[in-house]
């Protein structure tokens, strides 16, 4: 499938891409990459509607200085800067969200992959909380007009001292750069 084929499929199902690549929305090329990477599957519902199925980790990341009582921090996404100059700030509960790959069932392995890909940190975190799972049918600001079904694994992760960078983290991708920063918490 190429971009033209994908656009034709979307239009045949009544999904306009006219607003994609503007404001908060991602481009057709972004969706194609998600499909090619096995992070998103498009399916046709019984009513004929096209649905984007995506499973992802919703990770809240924390760090606590063992030597400094009250030195507790939560990682937040500060902003994303797209290659075309657009900026997007999202206010979300999670620190990092990472799509699962098709067939990926080892959640702990996916957590390690997310930490490496998003933050550039290696190894096991200090602690991973109990994983809670939920499903949601919605529309996404990333792809206006395209219905979405999200399967989310919510969890907390505490980084170990070797993974902590007080200055924050930066994920550089071909189409955007995402900036993460630490905020103190009580």
PDB file of C-alpha atoms in Angstrom:
ATOM      1  CA  UNK A   1       0.000   0.000   0.000  1.00  0.00           C
ATOM      2  CA  UNK A   2       1.218   3.490  -0.793  1.00  0.00           C
ATOM      3  CA  UNK A   3      -0.099   6.942   0.236  1.00  0.00           C
ATOM      4  CA  UNK A   4      -2.390   7.143  -2.778  1.00  0.00           C
ATOM      5  CA  UNK A   5      -3.932   3.727  -2.036  1.00  0.00           C
ATOM      6  CA  UNK A   6      -4.417   4.673   1.615  1.00  0.00           C
ATOM      7  CA  UNK A   7      -6.044   7.979   0.716  1.00  0.00           C
ATOM      8  CA  UNK A   8      -8.400   6.192  -1.698  1.00  0.00           C
ATOM      9  CA  UNK A   9      -9.345   3.673   1.001  1.00  0.00           C
ATOM     10  CA  UNK A  10     -10.038   6.431   3.532  1.00  0.00           C
ATOM     11  CA  UNK A  11     -12.111   8.451   1.065  1.00  0.00           C
ATOM     12  CA  UNK A  12     -14.103   5.368   0.013  1.00  0.00           C
ATOM     13  CA  UNK A  13     -15.074   4.991   3.701  1.00  0.00           C
ATOM     14  CA  UNK A  14     -16.041   8.668   4.027  1.00  0.00           C
ATOM     15  CA  UNK A  15     -12.893   9.820   5.863  1.00  0.00           C
ATOM     16  CA  UNK A  16     -11.597  13.170   4.625  1.00  0.00           C
ATOM     17  CA  UNK A  17      -7.880  13.902   5.021  1.00  0.00           C
ATOM     18  CA  UNK A  18      -8.291  17.609   4.228  1.00  0.00           C
ATOM     19  CA  UNK A  19      -7.370  18.639   7.805  1.00  0.00           C
ATOM     20  CA  UNK A  20      -4.565  16.130   8.253  1.00  0.00           C
ATOM     21  CA  UNK A  21      -1.107  17.677   8.618  1.00  0.00           C
ATOM     22  CA  UNK A  22      -2.585  20.882  10.062  1.00  0.00           C
ATOM     23  CA  UNK A  23      -2.626  22.027  13.675  1.00  0.00           C
ATOM     24  CA  UNK A  24      -2.505  18.998  15.993  1.00  0.00           C
ATOM     25  CA  UNK A  25      -3.184  16.484  13.200  1.00  0.00           C
ATOM     26  CA  UNK A  26      -0.612  14.125  11.742  1.00  0.00           C
ATOM     27  CA  UNK A  27      -0.235  13.480   8.017  1.00  0.00           C
ATOM     28  CA  UNK A  28      -1.306  10.625   5.760  1.00  0.00           C
ATOM     29  CA  UNK A  29       2.353   9.588   5.657  1.00  0.00           C
ATOM     30  CA  UNK A  30       2.327   9.213   9.487  1.00  0.00           C
ATOM     31  CA  UNK A  31      -0.623   6.820   9.316  1.00  0.00           C
ATOM     32  CA  UNK A  32       0.997   4.823   6.520  1.00  0.00           C
ATOM     33  CA  UNK A  33       4.167   4.459   8.629  1.00  0.00           C
ATOM     34  CA  UNK A  34       2.086   3.219  11.594  1.00  0.00           C
ATOM     35  CA  UNK A  35       0.442   0.615   9.363  1.00  0.00           C
ATOM     36  CA  UNK A  36       3.756  -0.490   7.821  1.00  0.00           C
ATOM     37  CA  UNK A  37       5.355  -0.789  11.290  1.00  0.00           C
ATOM     38  CA  UNK A  38       2.481  -2.965  12.509  1.00  0.00           C
ATOM     39  CA  UNK A  39       1.473  -0.350  15.112  1.00  0.00           C
ATOM     40  CA  UNK A  40      -1.942   0.296  13.564  1.00  0.00           C
ATOM     41  CA  UNK A  41      -4.421  -1.974  11.820  1.00  0.00           C
ATOM     42  CA  UNK A  42      -7.328  -0.567   9.825  1.00  0.00           C
ATOM     43  CA  UNK A  43     -10.496  -2.628   9.839  1.00  0.00           C
ATOM     44  CA  UNK A  44     -13.986  -2.153   8.510  1.00  0.00           C
ATOM     45  CA  UNK A  45     -16.715  -2.389  11.151  1.00  0.00           C
ATOM     46  CA  UNK A  46     -20.007  -4.179  10.454  1.00  0.00           C
ATOM     47  CA  UNK A  47     -21.609  -0.790   9.743  1.00  0.00           C
ATOM     48  CA  UNK A  48     -18.978  -0.119   7.042  1.00  0.00           C
ATOM     49  CA  UNK A  49     -17.060   2.450   9.098  1.00  0.00           C
ATOM     50  CA  UNK A  50     -13.258   2.369   8.984  1.00  0.00           C
ATOM     51  CA  UNK A  51     -11.603   1.953  12.396  1.00  0.00           C
ATOM     52  CA  UNK A  52      -7.961   2.453  13.397  1.00  0.00           C
ATOM     53  CA  UNK A  53      -6.974  -0.227  15.940  1.00  0.00           C
ATOM     54  CA  UNK A  54      -3.970   0.608  18.088  1.00  0.00           C
ATOM     55  CA  UNK A  55      -2.606  -0.899  21.303  1.00  0.00           C
ATOM     56  CA  UNK A  56      -0.196   1.129  23.358  1.00  0.00           C
ATOM     57  CA  UNK A  57       1.560   1.565  26.659  1.00  0.00           C
ATOM     58  CA  UNK A  58       0.607   4.603  28.716  1.00  0.00           C
ATOM     59  CA  UNK A  59       3.574   4.989  31.056  1.00  0.00           C
ATOM     60  CA  UNK A  60       3.856   7.429  33.927  1.00  0.00           C
ATOM     61  CA  UNK A  61       7.574   7.752  34.661  1.00  0.00           C
ATOM     62  CA  UNK A  62       8.939   8.770  38.046  1.00  0.00           C
ATOM     63  CA  UNK A  63      12.278   9.200  39.746  1.00  0.00           C
ATOM     64  CA  UNK A  64      13.062   9.642  43.429  1.00  0.00           C
ATOM     65  CA  UNK A  65      16.443  10.672  44.802  1.00  0.00           C
ATOM     66  CA  UNK A  66      17.207   8.111  47.496  1.00  0.00           C
ATOM     67  CA  UNK A  67      19.568  10.579  49.222  1.00  0.00           C
ATOM     68  CA  UNK A  68      17.221  13.567  49.118  1.00  0.00           C
ATOM     69  CA  UNK A  69      13.885  13.252  50.915  1.00  0.00           C
ATOM     70  CA  UNK A  70      11.269  15.090  48.902  1.00  0.00           C
ATOM     71  CA  UNK A  71      13.279  14.748  45.693  1.00  0.00           C
ATOM     72  CA  UNK A  72      10.459  13.147  43.701  1.00  0.00           C
ATOM     73  CA  UNK A  73       9.918  13.888  40.005  1.00  0.00           C
ATOM     74  CA  UNK A  74       7.495  12.967  37.253  1.00  0.00           C
ATOM     75  CA  UNK A  75       8.504  13.040  33.591  1.00  0.00           C
ATOM     76  CA  UNK A  76       6.224  15.011  31.253  1.00  0.00           C
ATOM     77  CA  UNK A  77       6.172  15.586  27.538  1.00  0.00           C
ATOM     78  CA  UNK A  78       6.977  19.267  27.096  1.00  0.00           C
ATOM     79  CA  UNK A  79       6.288  19.539  23.357  1.00  0.00           C
ATOM     80  CA  UNK A  80       6.680  18.052  19.903  1.00  0.00           C
ATOM     81  CA  UNK A  81       8.257  20.053  17.092  1.00  0.00           C
ATOM     82  CA  UNK A  82       7.454  18.740  13.609  1.00  0.00           C
ATOM     83  CA  UNK A  83       9.904  18.964  10.713  1.00  0.00           C
ATOM     84  CA  UNK A  84       7.624  21.511   9.018  1.00  0.00           C
ATOM     85  CA  UNK A  85       7.932  23.830  12.068  1.00  0.00           C
ATOM     86  CA  UNK A  86       4.558  23.110  13.676  1.00  0.00           C
ATOM     87  CA  UNK A  87       4.611  22.637  17.446  1.00  0.00           C
ATOM     88  CA  UNK A  88       2.184  20.611  19.484  1.00  0.00           C
ATOM     89  CA  UNK A  89       1.840  20.505  23.237  1.00  0.00           C
ATOM     90  CA  UNK A  90      -0.326  17.769  24.654  1.00  0.00           C
ATOM     91  CA  UNK A  91      -1.623  17.689  28.193  1.00  0.00           C
ATOM     92  CA  UNK A  92      -1.851  14.029  29.041  1.00  0.00           C
ATOM     93  CA  UNK A  93      -1.645  11.926  32.161  1.00  0.00           C
ATOM     94  CA  UNK A  94       1.187   9.785  30.816  1.00  0.00           C
ATOM     95  CA  UNK A  95       4.871  10.586  30.458  1.00  0.00           C
ATOM     96  CA  UNK A  96       5.440   8.344  27.465  1.00  0.00           C
ATOM     97  CA  UNK A  97       3.029   6.556  25.158  1.00  0.00           C
ATOM     98  CA  UNK A  98       4.385   3.824  22.918  1.00  0.00           C
ATOM     99  CA  UNK A  99       2.450   1.820  20.362  1.00  0.00           C
ATOM    100  CA  UNK A 100       2.791  -1.942  20.577  1.00  0.00           C
ATOM    101  CA  UNK A 101       3.950  -3.763  17.473  1.00  0.00           C
ATOM    102  CA  UNK A 102       1.740  -6.383  15.851  1.00  0.00           C
ATOM    103  CA  UNK A 103       2.049  -9.603  17.858  1.00  0.00           C
ATOM    104  CA  UNK A 104       4.002  -7.981  20.697  1.00  0.00           C
ATOM    105  CA  UNK A 105       2.802  -9.688  23.895  1.00  0.00           C
ATOM    106  CA  UNK A 106       5.790  -9.259  26.234  1.00  0.00           C
ATOM    107  CA  UNK A 107       4.728  -6.066  28.049  1.00  0.00           C
ATOM    108  CA  UNK A 108       7.977  -5.829  30.033  1.00  0.00           C
ATOM    109  CA  UNK A 109       9.942  -6.086  26.781  1.00  0.00           C
ATOM    110  CA  UNK A 110       7.719  -3.375  25.288  1.00  0.00           C
ATOM    111  CA  UNK A 111       8.430  -1.171  28.324  1.00  0.00           C
ATOM    112  CA  UNK A 112      12.195  -1.575  27.821  1.00  0.00           C
ATOM    113  CA  UNK A 113      11.764  -0.820  24.097  1.00  0.00           C
ATOM    114  CA  UNK A 114       9.672   2.291  24.889  1.00  0.00           C
ATOM    115  CA  UNK A 115      12.266   3.624  27.336  1.00  0.00           C
ATOM    116  CA  UNK A 116      15.046   3.042  24.808  1.00  0.00           C
ATOM    117  CA  UNK A 117      13.186   4.499  21.796  1.00  0.00           C
ATOM    118  CA  UNK A 118      11.540   7.455  23.537  1.00  0.00           C
ATOM    119  CA  UNK A 119      14.193   8.434  26.092  1.00  0.00           C
ATOM    120  CA  UNK A 120      17.367   6.696  24.935  1.00  0.00           C
ATOM    121  CA  UNK A 121      17.774   4.822  28.233  1.00  0.00           C
ATOM    122  CA  UNK A 122      18.875   1.203  28.491  1.00  0.00           C
ATOM    123  CA  UNK A 123      18.170  -1.565  30.959  1.00  0.00           C
ATOM    124  CA  UNK A 124      15.540  -2.462  33.483  1.00  0.00           C
ATOM    125  CA  UNK A 125      13.723   0.260  35.382  1.00  0.00           C
ATOM    126  CA  UNK A 126      13.862   0.146  39.168  1.00  0.00           C
ATOM    127  CA  UNK A 127      10.165  -0.697  39.499  1.00  0.00           C
ATOM    128  CA  UNK A 128       7.160  -1.324  37.259  1.00  0.00           C
ATOM    129  CA  UNK A 129       3.708  -1.065  38.817  1.00  0.00           C
ATOM    130  CA  UNK A 130       0.798  -3.387  38.230  1.00  0.00           C
ATOM    131  CA  UNK A 131      -0.418  -3.094  34.672  1.00  0.00           C
ATOM    132  CA  UNK A 132      -4.046  -2.041  34.152  1.00  0.00           C
ATOM    133  CA  UNK A 133      -5.726  -2.555  30.799  1.00  0.00           C
ATOM    134  CA  UNK A 134      -8.635  -0.639  29.243  1.00  0.00           C
ATOM    135  CA  UNK A 135     -10.266  -0.261  25.836  1.00  0.00           C
ATOM    136  CA  UNK A 136     -11.771   2.893  24.362  1.00  0.00           C
ATOM    137  CA  UNK A 137     -13.607   3.752  21.148  1.00  0.00           C
ATOM    138  CA  UNK A 138     -13.024   7.374  20.192  1.00  0.00           C
ATOM    139  CA  UNK A 139     -11.754   9.762  17.548  1.00  0.00           C
ATOM    140  CA  UNK A 140      -8.190  10.940  17.680  1.00  0.00           C
ATOM    141  CA  UNK A 141      -6.923  14.501  17.157  1.00  0.00           C
ATOM    142  CA  UNK A 142      -4.019  12.878  15.288  1.00  0.00           C
ATOM    143  CA  UNK A 143      -6.311  11.729  12.442  1.00  0.00           C
ATOM    144  CA  UNK A 144      -9.510  13.841  12.373  1.00  0.00           C
ATOM    145  CA  UNK A 145     -12.545  11.963  11.111  1.00  0.00           C
ATOM    146  CA  UNK A 146     -11.021   8.498  11.542  1.00  0.00           C
ATOM    147  CA  UNK A 147     -12.621   6.433  14.315  1.00  0.00           C
ATOM    148  CA  UNK A 148     -10.190   4.738  16.664  1.00  0.00           C
ATOM    149  CA  UNK A 149     -10.180   1.789  19.040  1.00  0.00           C
ATOM    150  CA  UNK A 150      -7.415   2.044  21.610  1.00  0.00           C
ATOM    151  CA  UNK A 151      -6.311  -0.803  23.850  1.00  0.00           C
ATOM    152  CA  UNK A 152      -4.253   0.837  26.569  1.00  0.00           C
ATOM    153  CA  UNK A 153      -1.934  -0.659  29.168  1.00  0.00           C
ATOM    154  CA  UNK A 154      -1.568   1.900  32.001  1.00  0.00           C
ATOM    155  CA  UNK A 155       1.418   1.581  34.319  1.00  0.00           C
ATOM    156  CA  UNK A 156       3.905   3.429  36.465  1.00  0.00           C
ATOM    157  CA  UNK A 157       7.657   3.052  36.040  1.00  0.00           C
ATOM    158  CA  UNK A 158      10.367   4.251  38.414  1.00  0.00           C
ATOM    159  CA  UNK A 159      13.741   4.825  36.756  1.00  0.00           C
ATOM    160  CA  UNK A 160      16.959   3.705  38.380  1.00  0.00           C
ATOM    161  CA  UNK A 161      19.769   6.252  39.018  1.00  0.00           C
ATOM    162  CA  UNK A 162      21.698   5.338  35.854  1.00  0.00           C
ATOM    163  CA  UNK A 163      18.618   6.140  33.736  1.00  0.00           C
ATOM    164  CA  UNK A 164      17.895   9.534  35.335  1.00  0.00           C
ATOM    165  CA  UNK A 165      18.944  12.653  33.392  1.00  0.00           C
ATOM    166  CA  UNK A 166      18.017  15.805  35.330  1.00  0.00           C
ATOM    167  CA  UNK A 167      18.073  17.901  32.138  1.00  0.00           C
ATOM    168  CA  UNK A 168      15.356  15.721  30.587  1.00  0.00           C
ATOM    169  CA  UNK A 169      15.282  13.776  27.335  1.00  0.00           C
ATOM    170  CA  UNK A 170      14.833  14.365  23.623  1.00  0.00           C
ATOM    171  CA  UNK A 171      13.537  11.881  21.055  1.00  0.00           C
ATOM    172  CA  UNK A 172      14.594  12.802  17.516  1.00  0.00           C
ATOM    173  CA  UNK A 173      12.649  11.205  14.666  1.00  0.00           C
ATOM    174  CA  UNK A 174      12.662  11.885  10.940  1.00  0.00           C
ATOM    175  CA  UNK A 175       9.460  13.945  11.099  1.00  0.00           C
ATOM    176  CA  UNK A 176       9.538  15.402  14.621  1.00  0.00           C
ATOM    177  CA  UNK A 177      11.449  15.920  17.848  1.00  0.00           C
ATOM    178  CA  UNK A 178       9.784  15.300  21.206  1.00  0.00           C
ATOM    179  CA  UNK A 179      11.051  17.026  24.356  1.00  0.00           C
ATOM    180  CA  UNK A 180      10.548  15.577  27.853  1.00  0.00           C
ATOM    181  CA  UNK A 181      11.197  17.366  31.155  1.00  0.00           C
ATOM    182  CA  UNK A 182      11.044  16.503  34.859  1.00  0.00           C
ATOM    183  CA  UNK A 183       8.626  18.287  37.171  1.00  0.00           C
ATOM    184  CA  UNK A 184       8.895  18.081  40.972  1.00  0.00           C
ATOM    185  CA  UNK A 185       5.990  16.417  42.770  1.00  0.00           C
ATOM    186  CA  UNK A 186       4.991  16.208  46.411  1.00  0.00           C
TER     187      UNK A 186
END
